[in-house]
mmCIF file of C-alpha atoms in Angstrom:
data_model
loop_
_atom_site.group_PDB
_atom_site.id
_atom_site.type_symbol
_atom_site.label_atom_id
_atom_site.label_comp_id
_atom_site.label_asym_id
_atom_site.label_seq_id
_atom_site.Cartn_x
_atom_site.Cartn_y
_atom_site.Cartn_z
ATOM 1 C CA MET A 1 6.541 -10.168 -16.840
ATOM 2 C CA VAL A 2 7.988 -8.312 -14.059
ATOM 3 C CA ASN A 3 6.418 -8.739 -10.952
ATOM 4 C CA GLY A 4 7.788 -7.075 -7.669
ATOM 5 C CA TRP A 5 8.547 -3.319 -5.994
ATOM 6 C CA LEU A 6 10.970 -1.050 -7.343
ATOM 7 C CA ASN A 7 12.302 1.457 -4.641
ATOM 8 C CA LEU A 8 12.705 4.642 -6.699
ATOM 9 C CA ASP A 9 14.367 7.978 -5.736
ATOM 10 C CA LYS A 10 12.165 10.142 -7.791
ATOM 11 C CA PRO A 11 13.939 13.466 -9.066
ATOM 12 C CA THR A 12 12.299 17.177 -8.555
ATOM 13 C CA GLY A 13 10.248 18.274 -11.426
ATOM 14 C CA MET A 14 8.351 15.029 -12.096
ATOM 15 C CA SER A 15 5.040 14.062 -10.556
ATOM 16 C CA SER A 16 4.552 10.621 -9.037
ATOM 17 C CA ALA A 17 2.208 9.597 -12.181
ATOM 18 C CA GLN A 18 4.957 10.721 -14.695
ATOM 19 C CA ALA A 19 7.572 8.664 -12.767
ATOM 20 C CA VAL A 20 5.371 5.588 -13.051
ATOM 21 C CA THR A 21 5.039 6.108 -16.679
ATOM 22 C CA GLN A 22 8.875 6.261 -17.038
ATOM 23 C CA ILE A 23 9.115 3.037 -15.099
ATOM 24 C CA LYS A 24 6.597 1.284 -17.465
ATOM 25 C CA ARG A 25 8.374 2.259 -20.413
ATOM 26 C CA ILE A 26 11.941 1.065 -18.937
ATOM 27 C CA PHE A 27 10.605 -2.235 -18.091
ATOM 28 C CA GLY A 28 8.093 -2.666 -20.881
ATOM 29 C CA ILE A 29 5.211 -3.239 -18.812
ATOM 30 C CA LYS A 30 1.535 -1.903 -18.633
ATOM 31 C CA LYS A 31 0.688 -2.549 -15.161
ATOM 32 C CA ALA A 32 2.384 -0.229 -12.443
ATOM 33 C CA GLY A 33 1.272 1.850 -9.334
ATOM 34 C CA HIS A 34 2.770 3.911 -6.605
ATOM 35 C CA LEU A 35 2.436 3.893 -2.811
ATOM 36 C CA GLY A 36 1.558 7.126 -1.740
ATOM 37 C CA THR A 37 2.159 10.418 -3.580
ATOM 38 C CA LEU A 38 5.180 12.975 -3.822
ATOM 39 C CA ASP A 39 4.994 16.401 -5.045
ATOM 40 C CA PRO A 40 6.476 17.101 -8.404
ATOM 41 C CA LEU A 41 8.844 19.878 -6.413
ATOM 42 C CA ALA A 42 9.712 17.191 -3.998
ATOM 43 C CA SER A 43 12.323 14.254 -4.296
ATOM 44 C CA GLY A 44 13.115 11.035 -2.801
ATOM 45 C CA ILE A 45 11.602 7.708 -2.171
ATOM 46 C CA LEU A 46 8.614 6.741 -4.166
ATOM 47 C CA PRO A 47 7.768 2.974 -3.953
ATOM 48 C CA ILE A 48 6.610 1.520 -7.232
ATOM 49 C CA ALA A 49 4.687 -1.802 -7.674
ATOM 50 C CA LEU A 50 5.218 -3.466 -10.828
ATOM 51 C CA GLY A 51 2.961 -6.273 -12.550
ATOM 52 C CA GLU A 52 1.327 -8.420 -9.815
ATOM 53 C CA ALA A 53 2.703 -6.487 -7.019
ATOM 54 C CA THR A 54 -0.002 -3.911 -7.723
ATOM 55 C CA LYS A 55 -2.327 -5.964 -6.083
ATOM 56 C CA THR A 56 -0.370 -5.627 -2.579
ATOM 57 C CA ILE A 57 -0.425 -1.758 -2.556
ATOM 58 C CA PRO A 58 -3.442 -1.530 -0.313
ATOM 59 C CA TYR A 59 -1.823 -4.136 2.188
ATOM 60 C CA LEU A 60 1.600 -2.416 2.435
ATOM 61 C CA SER A 61 2.321 -0.378 5.628
ATOM 62 C CA CYS A 62 3.528 3.190 4.806
ATOM 63 C CA ASP A 63 2.360 4.458 8.261
ATOM 64 C CA LEU A 64 5.811 5.611 8.945
ATOM 65 C CA LYS A 65 7.625 8.306 6.651
ATOM 66 C CA ALA A 66 10.804 10.374 6.908
ATOM 67 C CA TYR A 67 11.727 13.594 5.338
ATOM 68 C CA ASN A 68 14.331 16.233 5.151
ATOM 69 C CA PHE A 69 13.091 19.832 4.328
ATOM 70 C CA THR A 70 13.936 23.411 4.101
ATOM 71 C CA ILE A 71 11.583 26.468 5.114
ATOM 72 C CA LYS A 72 11.990 30.091 4.025
ATOM 73 C CA TRP A 73 10.933 32.401 6.391
ATOM 74 C CA GLY A 74 9.284 35.840 5.635
ATOM 75 C CA LYS A 75 7.061 34.669 2.703
ATOM 76 C CA GLN A 76 3.746 32.537 2.461
ATOM 77 C CA THR A 77 2.508 31.437 -0.750
ATOM 78 C CA THR A 78 -0.755 30.068 -2.407
ATOM 79 C CA THR A 79 0.901 26.442 -2.639
ATOM 80 C CA ASP A 80 2.971 26.623 0.740
ATOM 81 C CA ASP A 81 5.892 25.967 -1.459
ATOM 82 C CA LEU A 82 8.250 28.124 -3.869
ATOM 83 C CA GLY A 83 5.872 27.501 -6.753
ATOM 84 C CA GLY A 84 3.160 29.379 -5.458
ATOM 85 C CA ASP A 85 2.192 33.124 -5.557
ATOM 86 C CA ILE A 86 3.275 35.124 -2.564
ATOM 87 C CA ILE A 87 0.233 36.027 -0.548
ATOM 88 C CA ARG A 88 1.742 37.323 2.820
ATOM 89 C CA THR A 89 5.009 38.561 3.856
ATOM 90 C CA SER A 90 7.062 39.494 7.207
ATOM 91 C CA ASP A 91 10.439 40.870 8.053
ATOM 92 C CA ILE A 92 10.627 38.924 11.195
ATOM 93 C CA LYS A 93 13.527 36.709 11.472
ATOM 94 C CA PRO A 94 12.891 33.885 13.824
ATOM 95 C CA GLU A 95 15.822 32.914 16.280
ATOM 96 C CA TYR A 96 16.963 29.650 17.232
ATOM 97 C CA ASN A 97 15.574 29.361 20.641
ATOM 98 C CA GLN A 98 12.110 30.614 19.096
ATOM 99 C CA ILE A 99 11.929 27.961 16.564
ATOM 100 C CA ASN A 100 12.578 25.153 18.853
ATOM 101 C CA CYS A 101 10.254 26.249 21.326
ATOM 102 C CA ALA A 102 7.492 26.457 18.634
ATOM 103 C CA ILE A 103 8.105 23.051 16.986
ATOM 104 C CA LYS A 104 7.116 21.431 20.412
ATOM 105 C CA ASP A 105 3.689 22.187 19.638
ATOM 106 C CA PHE A 106 3.866 20.159 16.423
ATOM 107 C CA ILE A 107 4.843 16.909 18.060
ATOM 108 C CA GLY A 108 2.633 14.037 18.837
ATOM 109 C CA GLU A 109 -1.096 14.003 17.477
ATOM 110 C CA ILE A 110 -1.898 17.331 15.965
ATOM 111 C CA THR A 111 -4.602 18.613 13.927
ATOM 112 C CA GLN A 112 -3.601 19.750 10.354
ATOM 113 C CA THR A 113 -5.245 21.286 7.272
ATOM 114 C CA PRO A 114 -3.788 19.981 4.056
ATOM 115 C CA PRO A 115 -2.720 22.696 1.644
ATOM 116 C CA GLN A 116 -5.228 24.385 -0.863
ATOM 117 C CA PHE A 117 -2.979 22.808 -3.836
ATOM 118 C CA SER A 118 -3.266 18.994 -2.497
ATOM 119 C CA ALA A 119 -4.388 15.624 -3.847
ATOM 120 C CA VAL A 120 -7.171 15.768 -1.147
ATOM 121 C CA LYS A 121 -10.533 15.031 -2.863
ATOM 122 C CA ILE A 122 -13.531 17.534 -2.357
ATOM 123 C CA LYS A 123 -16.684 16.115 -3.704
ATOM 124 C CA GLY A 124 -14.865 13.907 -6.111
ATOM 125 C CA ALA A 125 -12.507 16.487 -7.387
ATOM 126 C CA ARG A 126 -8.890 17.154 -6.447
ATOM 127 C CA ALA A 127 -8.373 19.953 -4.379
ATOM 128 C CA TYR A 128 -5.359 21.350 -6.586
ATOM 129 C CA LYS A 129 -7.670 21.299 -9.591
ATOM 130 C CA LEU A 130 -10.272 23.327 -7.755
ATOM 131 C CA ALA A 131 -7.783 25.880 -6.545
ATOM 132 C CA ARG A 132 -6.217 26.162 -10.061
ATOM 133 C CA SER A 133 -9.533 27.090 -11.467
ATOM 134 C CA GLY A 134 -9.721 29.874 -9.087
ATOM 135 C CA GLN A 135 -12.234 28.417 -6.379
ATOM 136 C CA LYS A 136 -11.499 28.611 -2.698
ATOM 137 C CA VAL A 137 -11.215 25.216 -1.390
ATOM 138 C CA ASN A 138 -12.565 24.248 1.908
ATOM 139 C CA ILE A 139 -10.680 21.436 3.316
ATOM 140 C CA LYS A 140 -11.536 19.772 6.659
ATOM 141 C CA PRO A 141 -8.775 19.591 9.133
ATOM 142 C CA ARG A 142 -7.322 16.165 9.940
ATOM 143 C CA GLN A 143 -5.587 14.264 12.933
ATOM 144 C CA VAL A 144 -1.987 13.050 11.906
ATOM 145 C CA LYS A 145 0.851 12.090 13.862
ATOM 146 C CA ILE A 146 4.225 13.597 13.982
ATOM 147 C CA HIS A 147 6.869 11.160 16.024
ATOM 148 C CA GLU A 148 9.920 13.471 15.745
ATOM 149 C CA LEU A 149 10.689 17.023 14.502
ATOM 150 C CA LYS A 150 14.131 18.624 14.891
ATOM 151 C CA MET A 151 15.698 21.802 13.349
ATOM 152 C CA ILE A 152 19.084 20.556 12.253
ATOM 153 C CA PHE A 153 20.371 23.926 10.708
ATOM 154 C CA LEU A 154 19.433 27.870 10.805
ATOM 155 C CA ASP A 155 20.616 30.259 8.502
ATOM 156 C CA THR A 156 19.823 33.749 9.859
ATOM 157 C CA ILE A 157 21.404 35.672 7.118
ATOM 158 C CA ASN A 158 19.272 34.008 4.321
ATOM 159 C CA ASN A 159 16.319 33.432 6.611
ATOM 160 C CA ILE A 160 16.023 29.773 6.258
ATOM 161 C CA ALA A 161 16.106 26.513 8.469
ATOM 162 C CA ASP A 162 16.444 22.891 7.687
ATOM 163 C CA PHE A 163 14.649 20.388 9.519
ATOM 164 C CA SER A 164 14.220 16.496 9.620
ATOM 165 C CA MET A 165 11.054 14.882 10.368
ATOM 166 C CA ILE A 166 9.333 11.252 11.155
ATOM 167 C CA CYS A 167 5.766 11.341 10.786
ATOM 168 C CA GLY A 168 2.598 9.200 10.175
ATOM 169 C CA SER A 169 0.623 8.868 6.979
ATOM 170 C CA GLY A 170 -1.436 11.831 5.782
ATOM 171 C CA VAL A 171 0.977 14.401 7.087
ATOM 172 C CA TYR A 172 1.625 17.509 4.579
ATOM 173 C CA VAL A 173 5.266 18.683 5.082
ATOM 174 C CA ARG A 174 3.909 21.931 3.313
ATOM 175 C CA SER A 175 1.435 22.458 6.042
ATOM 176 C CA ILE A 176 4.044 21.886 8.575
ATOM 177 C CA ALA A 177 5.893 25.029 6.961
ATOM 178 C CA ARG A 178 2.803 27.068 6.698
ATOM 179 C CA ASP A 179 1.588 26.453 10.240
ATOM 180 C CA LEU A 180 4.978 26.793 11.760
ATOM 181 C CA GLY A 181 5.398 30.368 10.222
ATOM 182 C CA ILE A 182 2.110 31.620 11.351
ATOM 183 C CA GLU A 183 2.927 30.535 14.648
ATOM 184 C CA LEU A 184 6.329 32.178 14.643
ATOM 185 C CA ASN A 185 4.461 35.464 13.044
ATOM 186 C CA CYS A 186 6.878 35.339 10.310
ATOM 187 C CA PHE A 187 5.362 33.123 7.769
ATOM 188 C CA GLY A 188 7.230 30.431 5.906
ATOM 189 C CA HIS A 189 7.058 28.197 2.810
ATOM 190 C CA ILE A 190 8.919 24.882 1.552
ATOM 191 C CA THR A 191 11.967 25.426 -0.717
ATOM 192 C CA GLN A 192 13.317 22.025 -0.797
ATOM 193 C CA LEU A 193 11.652 18.689 0.242
ATOM 194 C CA ARG A 194 13.265 15.309 0.178
ATOM 195 C CA ARG A 195 11.443 11.871 1.413
ATOM 196 C CA THR A 196 13.992 9.580 2.713
ATOM 197 C CA MET A 197 11.702 6.771 3.890
ATOM 198 C CA VAL A 198 8.243 5.112 3.405
ATOM 199 C CA GLY A 199 7.655 2.030 5.686
ATOM 200 C CA ASP A 200 10.365 -0.369 4.723
ATOM 201 C CA PHE A 201 11.415 1.567 1.774
ATOM 202 C CA LYS A 202 14.643 3.326 2.792
ATOM 203 C CA GLU A 203 16.984 5.779 0.905
ATOM 204 C CA ASP A 204 19.936 4.153 1.058
ATOM 205 C CA GLU A 205 18.369 0.999 -0.920
ATOM 206 C CA SER A 206 16.726 3.012 -3.596
ATOM 207 C CA VAL A 207 17.425 3.453 -7.174
ATOM 208 C CA THR A 208 17.205 6.572 -9.653
ATOM 209 C CA ILE A 209 15.877 6.421 -13.360
ATOM 210 C CA GLU A 210 19.162 7.451 -14.357
ATOM 211 C CA GLN A 211 20.499 4.117 -12.862
ATOM 212 C CA LEU A 212 17.633 2.341 -14.347
ATOM 213 C CA THR A 213 18.301 3.530 -17.952
ATOM 214 C CA LYS A 214 22.047 2.491 -17.651
ATOM 215 C CA LYS A 215 21.539 -0.854 -16.380
ATOM 216 C CA ASN A 216 19.891 -4.145 -17.729
ATOM 217 C CA THR A 217 17.612 -4.847 -14.849
ATOM 218 C CA THR A 218 15.830 -7.892 -16.311
ATOM 219 C CA THR A 219 18.835 -10.523 -16.799
ATOM 220 C CA TYR A 220 17.696 -14.036 -16.081
ATOM 221 C CA SER A 221 19.862 -16.243 -13.920
ATOM 222 C CA PRO A 222 20.431 -19.848 -14.860
ATOM 223 C CA GLN A 223 19.445 -20.921 -11.245
ATOM 224 C CA CYS A 224 15.928 -22.953 -11.054
ATOM 225 C CA LEU A 225 13.590 -23.972 -8.634
ATOM 226 C CA THR A 226 12.417 -27.598 -8.435
ATOM 227 C CA LEU A 227 8.608 -27.938 -7.497
ATOM 228 C CA ASP A 228 7.582 -30.730 -5.304
ATOM 229 C CA THR A 229 3.952 -31.111 -3.533
ATOM 230 C CA ASN A 230 5.134 -28.786 -0.503
ATOM 231 C CA THR A 231 7.461 -26.281 -1.393
ATOM 232 C CA TYR A 232 9.705 -24.654 -4.149
ATOM 233 C CA LYS A 233 13.525 -25.056 -3.643
ATOM 234 C CA SER A 234 16.428 -24.168 -5.614
ATOM 235 C CA CYS A 235 18.408 -26.808 -7.216
ATOM 236 C CA ASN A 236 21.044 -26.898 -4.796
ATOM 237 C CA GLY A 237 18.540 -27.048 -2.130
ATOM 238 C CA GLN A 238 18.877 -23.190 -0.954
ATOM 239 C CA LYS A 239 15.693 -20.999 -1.254
ATOM 240 C CA ILE A 240 16.006 -18.432 -3.916
ATOM 241 C CA LEU A 241 14.883 -14.906 -3.278
ATOM 242 C CA GLY A 242 13.793 -13.187 -6.631
ATOM 243 C CA ALA A 243 10.770 -12.269 -8.502
ATOM 244 C CA TYR A 244 9.231 -15.243 -10.091
ATOM 245 C CA VAL A 245 8.300 -15.537 -13.726
ATOM 246 C CA LYS A 246 5.820 -17.816 -15.538
ATOM 247 C CA ASN A 247 6.744 -21.229 -16.967
ATOM 248 C CA ASN A 248 4.962 -24.558 -17.725
ATOM 249 C CA VAL A 249 5.107 -26.979 -14.912
ATOM 250 C CA ARG A 250 4.603 -30.617 -15.813
ATOM 251 C CA ASP A 251 2.789 -33.111 -13.594
ATOM 252 C CA GLU A 252 3.616 -31.065 -10.584
ATOM 253 C CA ILE A 253 7.465 -31.181 -11.179
ATOM 254 C CA GLY A 254 9.429 -28.595 -13.179
ATOM 255 C CA LEU A 255 11.847 -26.043 -13.646
ATOM 256 C CA ILE A 256 11.033 -22.535 -13.165
ATOM 257 C CA PRO A 257 13.512 -19.602 -14.173
ATOM 258 C CA VAL A 258 13.908 -16.874 -11.576
ATOM 259 C CA LEU A 259 14.475 -13.233 -12.407
ATOM 260 C CA ASP A 260 17.716 -12.335 -11.122
ATOM 261 C CA THR A 261 17.130 -9.297 -8.799
ATOM 262 C CA GLY A 262 20.661 -9.129 -6.761
ATOM 263 C CA MET A 263 18.585 -9.461 -3.600
ATOM 264 C CA THR A 264 20.371 -10.716 -0.398
ATOM 265 C CA SER A 265 18.650 -13.019 1.996
ATOM 266 C CA GLU A 266 17.646 -9.663 4.159
ATOM 267 C CA GLY A 267 15.839 -8.402 1.184
ATOM 268 C CA GLY A 268 18.441 -5.696 0.300
ATOM 269 C CA MET A 269 20.478 -5.176 -2.745
ATOM 270 C CA THR A 270 23.806 -6.762 -3.586
ATOM 271 C CA GLU A 271 26.698 -5.035 -5.604
ATOM 272 C CA ASP A 272 28.964 -6.878 -8.064
ATOM 273 C CA ASP A 273 32.681 -6.567 -7.657
ATOM 274 C CA GLY A 274 32.925 -3.131 -9.369
ATOM 275 C CA GLY A 275 30.290 -1.661 -6.858
ATOM 276 C CA ASN A 276 27.452 -1.538 -9.199
ATOM 277 C CA THR A 277 24.193 -2.468 -8.418
ATOM 278 C CA LYS A 278 23.222 -5.720 -9.922
ATOM 279 C CA GLY A 279 19.299 -5.888 -9.309
ATOM 280 C CA PHE A 280 16.625 -3.493 -8.270
ATOM 281 C CA ILE A 281 13.358 -5.581 -7.824
ATOM 282 C CA ILE A 282 12.296 -6.069 -4.416
ATOM 283 C CA PRO A 283 9.998 -9.624 -4.638
ATOM 284 C CA ILE A 284 6.427 -9.405 -3.634
ATOM 285 C CA GLU A 285 7.254 -11.881 -0.729
ATOM 286 C CA SER A 286 9.955 -9.504 0.640
ATOM 287 C CA ALA A 287 7.634 -6.513 0.415
ATOM 288 C CA LEU A 288 5.027 -8.403 2.313
ATOM 289 C CA LYS A 289 7.483 -9.559 5.312
ATOM 290 C CA SER A 290 5.473 -7.682 7.890
ATOM 291 C CA MET A 291 2.146 -9.579 6.735
ATOM 292 C CA PHE A 292 1.555 -12.918 8.531
ATOM 293 C CA LYS A 293 1.927 -15.869 6.278
ATOM 294 C CA VAL A 294 0.397 -19.502 5.927
ATOM 295 C CA GLU A 295 1.939 -22.302 4.320
ATOM 296 C CA ILE A 296 -0.508 -24.327 2.021
ATOM 297 C CA SER A 297 0.122 -27.268 -0.181
ATOM 298 C CA LEU A 298 -0.025 -27.249 -3.991
ATOM 299 C CA GLU A 299 -3.620 -28.770 -3.932
ATOM 300 C CA GLU A 300 -4.630 -25.970 -1.835
ATOM 301 C CA ALA A 301 -3.033 -23.428 -3.742
ATOM 302 C CA GLU A 302 -4.718 -24.741 -6.887
ATOM 303 C CA LYS A 303 -8.287 -24.146 -5.054
ATOM 304 C CA ILE A 304 -7.066 -20.669 -3.864
ATOM 305 C CA ARG A 305 -5.847 -19.764 -7.371
ATOM 306 C CA LYS A 306 -9.431 -20.453 -8.861
ATOM 307 C CA GLY A 307 -11.135 -18.246 -6.248
ATOM 308 C CA GLN A 308 -12.309 -21.220 -4.007
ATOM 309 C CA GLU A 309 -12.480 -21.213 -0.071
ATOM 310 C CA ILE A 310 -10.460 -23.973 1.820
ATOM 311 C CA ILE A 311 -10.587 -25.092 5.193
ATOM 312 C CA LEU A 312 -7.029 -25.007 7.083
ATOM 313 C CA ASN A 313 -6.492 -26.670 10.540
ATOM 314 C CA ASN A 314 -4.101 -25.137 13.289
ATOM 315 C CA LEU A 315 -4.865 -21.443 12.551
ATOM 316 C CA ARG A 316 -5.113 -20.553 16.034
ATOM 317 C CA ASN A 317 -3.458 -17.392 15.640
ATOM 318 C CA LEU A 318 -5.626 -15.954 13.317
ATOM 319 C CA LYS A 319 -8.829 -14.344 14.324
ATOM 320 C CA ASN A 320 -12.029 -13.820 12.164
ATOM 321 C CA TYR A 321 -11.584 -11.117 9.239
ATOM 322 C CA ASP A 322 -7.587 -11.232 9.593
ATOM 323 C CA ILE A 323 -5.769 -10.585 6.575
ATOM 324 C CA PHE A 324 -2.613 -12.791 5.598
ATOM 325 C CA CYS A 325 -0.803 -14.390 2.505
ATOM 326 C CA THR A 326 -0.795 -17.829 1.728
ATOM 327 C CA ILE A 327 2.522 -19.199 0.264
ATOM 328 C CA VAL A 328 4.108 -22.376 -1.106
ATOM 329 C CA GLY A 329 7.517 -22.171 -0.118
ATOM 330 C CA ASN A 330 8.531 -18.487 -0.576
ATOM 331 C CA VAL A 331 6.096 -18.175 -3.305
ATOM 332 C CA PRO A 332 3.019 -16.015 -2.571
ATOM 333 C CA ILE A 333 -0.011 -17.252 -3.777
ATOM 334 C CA ALA A 334 -2.759 -15.038 -2.693
ATOM 335 C CA ILE A 335 -3.793 -12.347 0.257
ATOM 336 C CA CYS A 336 -6.564 -13.965 1.788
ATOM 337 C CA SER A 337 -8.863 -13.367 4.568
ATOM 338 C CA PHE A 338 -9.860 -15.802 7.525
ATOM 339 C CA THR A 339 -13.821 -16.050 7.731
ATOM 340 C CA HIS A 340 -15.417 -18.369 10.112
ATOM 341 C CA GLY A 341 -13.124 -21.076 9.839
ATOM 342 C CA TYR A 342 -12.462 -20.616 5.940
ATOM 343 C CA VAL A 343 -9.567 -19.186 4.073
ATOM 344 C CA LYS A 344 -11.010 -16.861 1.375
ATOM 345 C CA PRO A 345 -8.975 -15.274 -1.369
ATOM 346 C CA ILE A 346 -9.119 -11.510 -1.756
ATOM 347 C CA ARG A 347 -6.112 -10.927 -4.278
ATOM 348 C CA VAL A 348 -4.962 -13.873 -6.235
ATOM 349 C CA PHE A 349 -1.266 -13.276 -7.674
ATOM 350 C CA ASN A 350 -0.979 -14.695 -11.273
ATOM 351 C CA ILE A 351 2.723 -15.602 -11.180
ATOM 352 C CA LEU A 352 3.029 -19.271 -11.567
ATOM 353 C CA LYS A 353 1.030 -21.264 -14.150
#
């Protein structure tokens, strides 16, 4: 069983759900899910949780995202990208200073209405499904945050402009193109869109489906972990980063094989002498690096894994209802909440048995 995160570079022409289906097939697993959604016409970072890592999806921060995109001026479409029908046209070609002046209104806290063709739910139905059936969709505006928006290239001959943007969660890039075009009175739609960052998942640490199909990503190393009453250590005394696999543990002492992920101590991917990436799986504990962690004993871990509450002393850094991860060594045991002095398991990881 593979447990961990995959920093996938999704190609264009594939939906997020289709990408997950392909990853399941490549790794031979049944359970996987993605963090956030990327349109079929967009490419770039789509973090995918594998196995037990799916339990961490609600707890991973994706508040900061980065995009590069191209806007074609002169046409507005039903989908706000090149896949829709043209509904408005203009002969106006915005100039450099006009665009730079207009984008100032799109930085900071802004009110944005998602596109008609979007994954927003309207009375339980996806907006894009209603729009495809010919229904007019009434989507309420929402508050979103744009941290940075820059024009990096303007082609006045072809009437297109390239932008880079860093934003918070919930921002629709297609809405930026639509609203910026309306403000400039020239209309506009997205022709290219690439996501380069989702939280801690970066473009330069991503992997493509093509790379995954060419490499055997689930090779096991001969390294092993020794289990004692407090922590997991490798045979040579060094902690090993990796996605842990199930194995029998005898009398609280045993050897546990580690999935060789090629991860460095900083959580990045390593390369072999030939420059080929050795491993692609990001361990659960590395993906949860921003979450507060509490070390517990094996006895306490057994209770947590059975769904029992435990009492821990010296948790002065925690307040009521704080969420944190309990660990034994660097092995995640469960995501828990702290409630009136008790540690209550919310999601238990079935990694070691």
